[in-house]
PDB file of C-alpha atoms in Angstrom:
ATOM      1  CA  UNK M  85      92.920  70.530 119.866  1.00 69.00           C
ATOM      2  CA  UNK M  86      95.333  69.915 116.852  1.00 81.00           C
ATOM      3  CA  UNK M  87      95.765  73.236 116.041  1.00 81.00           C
ATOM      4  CA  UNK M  88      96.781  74.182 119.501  1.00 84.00           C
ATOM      5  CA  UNK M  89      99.379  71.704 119.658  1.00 88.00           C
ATOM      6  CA  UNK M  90     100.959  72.020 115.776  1.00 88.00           C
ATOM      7  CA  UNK M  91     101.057  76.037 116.548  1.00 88.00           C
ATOM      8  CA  UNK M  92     102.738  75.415 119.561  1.00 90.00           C
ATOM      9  CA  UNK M  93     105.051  73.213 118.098  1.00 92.00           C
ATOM     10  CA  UNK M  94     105.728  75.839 115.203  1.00 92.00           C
ATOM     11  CA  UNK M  95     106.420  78.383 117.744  1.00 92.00           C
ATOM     12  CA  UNK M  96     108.776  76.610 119.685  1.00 94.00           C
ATOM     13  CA  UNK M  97     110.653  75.618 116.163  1.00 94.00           C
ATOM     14  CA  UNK M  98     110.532  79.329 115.478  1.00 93.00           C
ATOM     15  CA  UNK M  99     112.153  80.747 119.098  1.00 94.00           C
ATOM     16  CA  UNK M 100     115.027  77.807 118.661  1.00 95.00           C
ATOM     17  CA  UNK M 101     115.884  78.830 115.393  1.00 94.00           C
ATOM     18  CA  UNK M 102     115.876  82.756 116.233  1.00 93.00           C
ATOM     19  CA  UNK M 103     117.390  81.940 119.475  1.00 92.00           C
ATOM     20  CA  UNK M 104     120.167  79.479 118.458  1.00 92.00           C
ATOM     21  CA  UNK M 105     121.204  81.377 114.922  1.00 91.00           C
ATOM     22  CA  UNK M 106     120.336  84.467 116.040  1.00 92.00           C
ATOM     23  CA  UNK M 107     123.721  86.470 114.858  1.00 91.00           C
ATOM     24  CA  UNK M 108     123.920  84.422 112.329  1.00 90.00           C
ATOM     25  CA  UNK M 109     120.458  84.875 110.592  1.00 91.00           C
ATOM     26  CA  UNK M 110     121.565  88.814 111.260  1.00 91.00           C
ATOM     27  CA  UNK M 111     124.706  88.654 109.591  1.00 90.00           C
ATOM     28  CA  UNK M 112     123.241  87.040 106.337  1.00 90.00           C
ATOM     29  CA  UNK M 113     120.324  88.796 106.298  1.00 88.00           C
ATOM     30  CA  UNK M 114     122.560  92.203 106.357  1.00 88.00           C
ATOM     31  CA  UNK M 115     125.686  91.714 105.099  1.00 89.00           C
ATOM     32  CA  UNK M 116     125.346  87.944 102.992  1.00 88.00           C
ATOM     33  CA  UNK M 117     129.310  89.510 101.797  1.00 90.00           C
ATOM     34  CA  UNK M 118     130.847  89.237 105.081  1.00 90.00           C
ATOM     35  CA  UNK M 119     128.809  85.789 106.326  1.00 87.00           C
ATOM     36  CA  UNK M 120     130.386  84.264 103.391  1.00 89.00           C
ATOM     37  CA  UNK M 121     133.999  85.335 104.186  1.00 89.00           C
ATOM     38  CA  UNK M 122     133.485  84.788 107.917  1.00 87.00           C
ATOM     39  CA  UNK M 123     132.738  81.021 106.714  1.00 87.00           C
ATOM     40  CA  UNK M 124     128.725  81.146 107.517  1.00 87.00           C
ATOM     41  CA  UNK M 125     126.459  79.870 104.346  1.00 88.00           C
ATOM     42  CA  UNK M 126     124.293  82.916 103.452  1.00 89.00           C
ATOM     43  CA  UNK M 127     122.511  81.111 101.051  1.00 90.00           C
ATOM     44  CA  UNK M 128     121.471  78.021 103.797  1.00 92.00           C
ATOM     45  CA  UNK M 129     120.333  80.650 105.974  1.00 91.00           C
ATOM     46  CA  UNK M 130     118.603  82.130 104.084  1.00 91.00           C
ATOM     47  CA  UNK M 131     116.686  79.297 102.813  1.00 93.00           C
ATOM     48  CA  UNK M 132     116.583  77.484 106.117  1.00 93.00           C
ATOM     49  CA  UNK M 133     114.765  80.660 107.352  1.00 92.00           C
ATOM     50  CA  UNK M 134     112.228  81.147 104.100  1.00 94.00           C
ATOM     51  CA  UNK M 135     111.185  76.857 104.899  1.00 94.00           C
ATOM     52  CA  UNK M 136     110.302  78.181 108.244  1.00 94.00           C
ATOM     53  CA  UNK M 137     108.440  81.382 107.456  1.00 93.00           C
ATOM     54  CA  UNK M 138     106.678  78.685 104.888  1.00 93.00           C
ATOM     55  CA  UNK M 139     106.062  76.091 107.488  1.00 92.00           C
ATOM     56  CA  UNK M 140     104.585  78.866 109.806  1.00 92.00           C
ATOM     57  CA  UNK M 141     102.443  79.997 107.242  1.00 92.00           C
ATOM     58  CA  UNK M 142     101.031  76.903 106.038  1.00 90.00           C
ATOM     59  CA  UNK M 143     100.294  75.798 109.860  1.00 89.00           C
ATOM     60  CA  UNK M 144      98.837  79.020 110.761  1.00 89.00           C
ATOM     61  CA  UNK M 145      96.682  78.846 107.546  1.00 88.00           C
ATOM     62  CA  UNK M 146      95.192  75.740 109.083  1.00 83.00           C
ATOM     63  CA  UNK M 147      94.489  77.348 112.285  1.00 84.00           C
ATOM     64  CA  UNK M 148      93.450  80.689 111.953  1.00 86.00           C
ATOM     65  CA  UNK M 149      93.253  81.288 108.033  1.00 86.00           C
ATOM     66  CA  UNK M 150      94.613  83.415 106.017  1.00 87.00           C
ATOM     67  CA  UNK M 151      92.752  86.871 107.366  1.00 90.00           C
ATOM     68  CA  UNK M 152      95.005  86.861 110.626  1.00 92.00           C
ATOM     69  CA  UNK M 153      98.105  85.276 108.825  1.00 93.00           C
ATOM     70  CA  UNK M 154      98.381  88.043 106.595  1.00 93.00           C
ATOM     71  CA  UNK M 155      97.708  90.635 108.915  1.00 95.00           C
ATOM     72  CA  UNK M 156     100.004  89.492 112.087  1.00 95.00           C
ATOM     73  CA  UNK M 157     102.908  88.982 109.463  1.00 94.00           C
ATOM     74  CA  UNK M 158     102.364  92.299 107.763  1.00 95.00           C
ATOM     75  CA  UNK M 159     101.538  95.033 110.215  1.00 96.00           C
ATOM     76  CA  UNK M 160     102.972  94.243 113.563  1.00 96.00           C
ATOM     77  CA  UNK M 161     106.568  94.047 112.330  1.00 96.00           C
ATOM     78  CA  UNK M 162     105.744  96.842 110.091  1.00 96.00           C
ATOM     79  CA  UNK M 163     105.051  99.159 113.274  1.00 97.00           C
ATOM     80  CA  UNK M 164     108.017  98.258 114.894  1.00 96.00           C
ATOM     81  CA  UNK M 165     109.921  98.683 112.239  1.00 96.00           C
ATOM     82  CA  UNK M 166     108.873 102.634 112.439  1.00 96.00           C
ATOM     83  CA  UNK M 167     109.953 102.260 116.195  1.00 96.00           C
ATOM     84  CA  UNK M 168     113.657 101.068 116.300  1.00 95.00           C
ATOM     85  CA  UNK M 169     116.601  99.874 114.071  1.00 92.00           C
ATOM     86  CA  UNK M 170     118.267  97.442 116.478  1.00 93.00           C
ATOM     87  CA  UNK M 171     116.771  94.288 115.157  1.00 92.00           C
ATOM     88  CA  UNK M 172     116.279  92.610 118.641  1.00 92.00           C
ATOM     89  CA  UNK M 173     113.975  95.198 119.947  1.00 95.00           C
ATOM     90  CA  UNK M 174     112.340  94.847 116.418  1.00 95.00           C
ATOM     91  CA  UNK M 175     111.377  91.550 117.535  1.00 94.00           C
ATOM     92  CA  UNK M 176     110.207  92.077 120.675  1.00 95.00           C
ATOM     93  CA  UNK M 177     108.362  95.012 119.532  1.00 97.00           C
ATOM     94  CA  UNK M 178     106.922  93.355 117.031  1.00 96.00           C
ATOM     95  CA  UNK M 179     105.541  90.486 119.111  1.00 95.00           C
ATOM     96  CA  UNK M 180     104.417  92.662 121.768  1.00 97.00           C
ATOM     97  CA  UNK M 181     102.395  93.971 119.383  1.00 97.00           C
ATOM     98  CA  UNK M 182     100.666  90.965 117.920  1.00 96.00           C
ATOM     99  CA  UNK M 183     100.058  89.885 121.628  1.00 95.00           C
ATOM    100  CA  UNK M 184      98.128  93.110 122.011  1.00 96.00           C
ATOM    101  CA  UNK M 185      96.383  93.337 118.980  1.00 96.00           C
ATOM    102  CA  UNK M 186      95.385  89.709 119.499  1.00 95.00           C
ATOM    103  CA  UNK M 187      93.988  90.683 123.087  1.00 96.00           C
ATOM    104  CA  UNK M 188      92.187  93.379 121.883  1.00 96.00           C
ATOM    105  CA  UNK M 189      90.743  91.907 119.090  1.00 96.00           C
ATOM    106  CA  UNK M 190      89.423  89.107 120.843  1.00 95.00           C
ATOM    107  CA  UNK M 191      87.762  91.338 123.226  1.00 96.00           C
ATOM    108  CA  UNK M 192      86.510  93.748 120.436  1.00 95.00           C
ATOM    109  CA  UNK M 193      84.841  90.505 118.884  1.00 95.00           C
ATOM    110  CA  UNK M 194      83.113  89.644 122.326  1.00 94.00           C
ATOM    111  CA  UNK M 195      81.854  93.602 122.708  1.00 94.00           C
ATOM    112  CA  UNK M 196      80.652  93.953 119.227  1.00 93.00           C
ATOM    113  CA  UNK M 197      79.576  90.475 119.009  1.00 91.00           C
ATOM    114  CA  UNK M 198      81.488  90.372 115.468  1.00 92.00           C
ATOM    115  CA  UNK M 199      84.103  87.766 113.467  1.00 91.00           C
ATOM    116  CA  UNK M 200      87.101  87.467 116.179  1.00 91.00           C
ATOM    117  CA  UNK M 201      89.758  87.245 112.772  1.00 91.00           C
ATOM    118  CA  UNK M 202      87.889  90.247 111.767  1.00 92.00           C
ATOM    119  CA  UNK M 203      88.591  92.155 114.815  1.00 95.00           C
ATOM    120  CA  UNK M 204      92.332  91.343 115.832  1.00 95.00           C
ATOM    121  CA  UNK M 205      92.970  92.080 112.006  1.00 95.00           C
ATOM    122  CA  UNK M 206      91.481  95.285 112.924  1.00 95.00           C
ATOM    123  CA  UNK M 207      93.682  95.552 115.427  1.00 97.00           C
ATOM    124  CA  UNK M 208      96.991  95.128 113.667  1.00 97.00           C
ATOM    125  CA  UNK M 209      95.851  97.515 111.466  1.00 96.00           C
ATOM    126  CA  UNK M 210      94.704 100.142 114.036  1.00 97.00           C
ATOM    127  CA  UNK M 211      98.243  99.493 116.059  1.00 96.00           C
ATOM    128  CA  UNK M 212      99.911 100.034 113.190  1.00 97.00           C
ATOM    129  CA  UNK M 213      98.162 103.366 112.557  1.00 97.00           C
ATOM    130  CA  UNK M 214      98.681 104.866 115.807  1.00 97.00           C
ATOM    131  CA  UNK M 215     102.575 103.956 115.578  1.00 97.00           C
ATOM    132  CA  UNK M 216     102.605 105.422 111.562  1.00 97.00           C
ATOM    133  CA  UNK M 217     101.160 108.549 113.374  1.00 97.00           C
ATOM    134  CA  UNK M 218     103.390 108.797 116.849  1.00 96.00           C
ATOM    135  CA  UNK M 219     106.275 106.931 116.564  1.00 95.00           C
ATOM    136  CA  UNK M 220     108.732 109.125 117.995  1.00 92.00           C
ATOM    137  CA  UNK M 221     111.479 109.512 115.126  1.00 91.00           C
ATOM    138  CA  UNK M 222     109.439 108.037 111.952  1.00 93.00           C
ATOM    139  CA  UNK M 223     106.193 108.806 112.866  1.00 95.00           C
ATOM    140  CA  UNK M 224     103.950 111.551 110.315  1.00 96.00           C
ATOM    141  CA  UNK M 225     103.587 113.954 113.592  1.00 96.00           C
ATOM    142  CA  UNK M 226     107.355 113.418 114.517  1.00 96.00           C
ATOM    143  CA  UNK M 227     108.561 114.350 110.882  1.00 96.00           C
ATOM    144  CA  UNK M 228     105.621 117.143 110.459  1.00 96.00           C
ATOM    145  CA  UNK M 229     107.451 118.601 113.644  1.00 96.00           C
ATOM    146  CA  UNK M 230     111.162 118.117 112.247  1.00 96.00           C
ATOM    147  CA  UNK M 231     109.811 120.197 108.727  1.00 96.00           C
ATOM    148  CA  UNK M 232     108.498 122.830 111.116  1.00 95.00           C
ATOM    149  CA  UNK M 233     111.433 123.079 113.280  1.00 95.00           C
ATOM    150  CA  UNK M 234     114.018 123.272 110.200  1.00 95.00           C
ATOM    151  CA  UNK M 235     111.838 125.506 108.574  1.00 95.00           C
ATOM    152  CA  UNK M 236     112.243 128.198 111.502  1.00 95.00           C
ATOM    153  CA  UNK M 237     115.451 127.453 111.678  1.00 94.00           C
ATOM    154  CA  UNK M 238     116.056 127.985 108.757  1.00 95.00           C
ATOM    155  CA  UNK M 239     114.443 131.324 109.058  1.00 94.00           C
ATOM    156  CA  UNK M 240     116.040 132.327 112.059  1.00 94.00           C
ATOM    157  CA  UNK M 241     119.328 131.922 110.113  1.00 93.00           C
ATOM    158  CA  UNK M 242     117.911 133.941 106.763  1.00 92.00           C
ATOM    159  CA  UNK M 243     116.789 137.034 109.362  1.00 92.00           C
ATOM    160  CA  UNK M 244     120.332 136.701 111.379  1.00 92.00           C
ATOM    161  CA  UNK M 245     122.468 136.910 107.810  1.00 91.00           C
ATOM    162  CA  UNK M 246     119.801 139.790 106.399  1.00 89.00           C
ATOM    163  CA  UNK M 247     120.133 141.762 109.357  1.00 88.00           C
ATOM    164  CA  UNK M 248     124.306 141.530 109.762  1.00 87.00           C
ATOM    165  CA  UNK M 249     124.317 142.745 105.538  1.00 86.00           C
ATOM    166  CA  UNK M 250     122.794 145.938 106.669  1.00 82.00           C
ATOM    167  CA  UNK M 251     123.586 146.981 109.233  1.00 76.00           C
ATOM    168  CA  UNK M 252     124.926 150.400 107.873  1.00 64.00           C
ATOM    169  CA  UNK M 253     122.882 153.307 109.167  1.00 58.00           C
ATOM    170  CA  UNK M 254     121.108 154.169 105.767  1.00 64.00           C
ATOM    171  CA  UNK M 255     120.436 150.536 104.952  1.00 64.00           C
ATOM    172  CA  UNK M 256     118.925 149.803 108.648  1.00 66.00           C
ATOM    173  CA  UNK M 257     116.298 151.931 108.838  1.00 69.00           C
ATOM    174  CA  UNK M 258     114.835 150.729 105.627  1.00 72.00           C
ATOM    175  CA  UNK M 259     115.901 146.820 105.571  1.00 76.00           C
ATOM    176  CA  UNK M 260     115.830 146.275 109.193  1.00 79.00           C
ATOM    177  CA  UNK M 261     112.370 146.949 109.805  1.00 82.00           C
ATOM    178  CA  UNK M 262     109.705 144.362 111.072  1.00 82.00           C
ATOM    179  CA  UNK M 263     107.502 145.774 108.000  1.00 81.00           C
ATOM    180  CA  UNK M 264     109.862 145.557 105.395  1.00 79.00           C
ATOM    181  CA  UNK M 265     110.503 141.889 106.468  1.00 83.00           C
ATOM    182  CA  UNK M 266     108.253 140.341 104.296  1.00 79.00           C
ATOM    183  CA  UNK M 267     109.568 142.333 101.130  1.00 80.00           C
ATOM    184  CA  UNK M 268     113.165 141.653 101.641  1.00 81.00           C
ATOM    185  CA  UNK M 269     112.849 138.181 102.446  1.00 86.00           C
ATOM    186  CA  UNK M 270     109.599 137.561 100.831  1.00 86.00           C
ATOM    187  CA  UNK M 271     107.703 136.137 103.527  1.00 88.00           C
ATOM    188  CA  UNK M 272     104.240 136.753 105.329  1.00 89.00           C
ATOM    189  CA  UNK M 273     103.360 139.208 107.575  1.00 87.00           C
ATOM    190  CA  UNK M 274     102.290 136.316 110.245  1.00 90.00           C
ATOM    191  CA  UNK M 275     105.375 134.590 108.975  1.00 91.00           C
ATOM    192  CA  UNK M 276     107.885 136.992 109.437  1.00 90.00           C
ATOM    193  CA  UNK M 277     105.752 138.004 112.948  1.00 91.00           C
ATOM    194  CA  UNK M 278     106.210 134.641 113.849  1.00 93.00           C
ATOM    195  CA  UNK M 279     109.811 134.849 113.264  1.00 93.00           C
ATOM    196  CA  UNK M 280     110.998 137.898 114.714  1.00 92.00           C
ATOM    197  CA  UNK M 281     109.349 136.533 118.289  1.00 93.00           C
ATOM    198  CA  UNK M 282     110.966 133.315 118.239  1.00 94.00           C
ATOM    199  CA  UNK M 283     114.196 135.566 117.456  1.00 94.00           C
ATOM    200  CA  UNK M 284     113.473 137.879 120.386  1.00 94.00           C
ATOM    201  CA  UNK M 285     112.950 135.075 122.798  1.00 94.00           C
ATOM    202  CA  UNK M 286     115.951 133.220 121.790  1.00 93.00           C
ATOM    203  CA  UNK M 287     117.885 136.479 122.037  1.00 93.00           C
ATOM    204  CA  UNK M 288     118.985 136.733 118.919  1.00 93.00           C
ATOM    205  CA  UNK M 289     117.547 139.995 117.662  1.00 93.00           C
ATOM    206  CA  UNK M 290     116.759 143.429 119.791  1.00 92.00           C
ATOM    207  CA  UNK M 291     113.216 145.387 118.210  1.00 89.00           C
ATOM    208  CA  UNK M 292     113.175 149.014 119.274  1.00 86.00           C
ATOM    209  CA  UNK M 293     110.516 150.781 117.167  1.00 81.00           C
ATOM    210  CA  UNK M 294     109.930 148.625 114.718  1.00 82.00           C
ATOM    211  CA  UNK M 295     114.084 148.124 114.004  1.00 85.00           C
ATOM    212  CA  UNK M 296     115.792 145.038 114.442  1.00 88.00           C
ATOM    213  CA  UNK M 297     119.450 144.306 115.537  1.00 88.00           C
ATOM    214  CA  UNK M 298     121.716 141.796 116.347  1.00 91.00           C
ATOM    215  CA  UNK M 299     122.473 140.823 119.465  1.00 92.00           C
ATOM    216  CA  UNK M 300     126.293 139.145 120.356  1.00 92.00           C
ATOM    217  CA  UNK M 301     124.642 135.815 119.986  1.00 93.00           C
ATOM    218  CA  UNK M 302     122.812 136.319 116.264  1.00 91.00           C
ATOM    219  CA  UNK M 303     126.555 137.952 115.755  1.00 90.00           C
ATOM    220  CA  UNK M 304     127.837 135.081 116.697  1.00 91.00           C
ATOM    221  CA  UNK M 305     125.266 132.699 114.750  1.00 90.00           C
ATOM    222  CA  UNK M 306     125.331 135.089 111.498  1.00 89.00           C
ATOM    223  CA  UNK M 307     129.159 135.159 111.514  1.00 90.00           C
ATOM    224  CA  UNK M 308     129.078 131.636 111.721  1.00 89.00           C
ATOM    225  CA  UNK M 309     126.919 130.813 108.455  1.00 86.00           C
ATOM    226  CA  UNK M 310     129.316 133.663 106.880  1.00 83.00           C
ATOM    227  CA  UNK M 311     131.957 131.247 107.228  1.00 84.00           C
ATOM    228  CA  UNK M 312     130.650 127.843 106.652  1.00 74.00           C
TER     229      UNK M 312
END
């Protein structure tokens, strides 16, 4: 069919371009200040690549309409986007992704006996979700995790400098204790619970009866803050 053949001429236009001007398409894209002064025309680039996102738009419009154009430019890049910086693997991310969503889509469609653009739009958006959620660096779960983390570490450090600026005998007793915690340092009970076990394990606090101390390494770590 015709729009078999005009796609597949677009995408072979498409993987010489990317191919042939590859660090030179990355270099303008990036840095259009040092193309220039390397001797590479920023601005012909630049427009030499917006004709061909234009071309593939209009011949993909023809074949598959706008539903799927949309979609396959928008969210697959998108999602690799969350997944790496280096632009290569942004690429082939990003196509891997289309493939799949395509795939999927069209089977979806077949299952549900629904609109195949429907479907593998569907799909981009659902692959796109489940990267948004656990992409391993930029993902929701993956920052939720890196909040938590700093948050206890953060913590750990506020009990390690509390603990070393009392450790006189008549201010230990009362600003040492596991109870007093969430007074001095205005936490909650399960907060400051929470906190003194992760401190235990990590050995950076002894408990006996209900008093904390140091240990050589939450010395060592309060000493440290101290000084920074």
């Amino acid at each position: 069919p015709e729009a078999f053949y005009s796609s597949g001429g677009i995408l072979i236009l498409n993987l010489l371009f990317v191919i042939l001007f590859y660090k030179e398409l990355k270099l303008a894209t990036f840095d259009p200040a040092l193309a220039a002064t390397l001797g590479f025309a920023p601005t012909l680039i630049h427009y030499a690549l917006m004709t061909l996102v234009s071309l593939t738009a209009v011949g993909s419009f023809n074949a598959v309409g706008s539903i799927l154009v949309v979609a396959f430019m928008v969210a697959p890049p998108s999602a690799a986007y969350l997944l790496t910086d280096k632009l290569s693997r942004m690429i082939l991310y990003s196509a891997l992704i289309g493939i799949v969503s395509a795939i999927s889509g069209y089977w979806l469609a077949n299952i549900l006996d629904a609109s195949i653009a429907g479907s593998m739009a569907t799909m981009t958006g659902a692959s796109f979700l489940i990267v948004y959620l656990f992409a391993p660096e930029r993902g929701l779960l993956a920052q939720a995790r890196r909040r938590q983390n700093q948050r206890i570490e953060f913590a750990l450090t506020m009990l390690t400098m509390h603990i070393a600026n009392h450790t006189a005998a008549h201010e230990a007793e009362l600003e040492n204790e596991v109870i007093h915690l969430n007074e001095h340092l205005k936490w909650s009970p399960k907060f400051a619970m929470e906190i003194v076990g992760i401190a235990e394990r990590t050995g950076l606090v002894n408990q006996q009866s209900g008093l904390l101390s140091l240990t050589e390494i939450g010395k060592q770590r309060a000493a440290q803050e101290f000084n920074t």
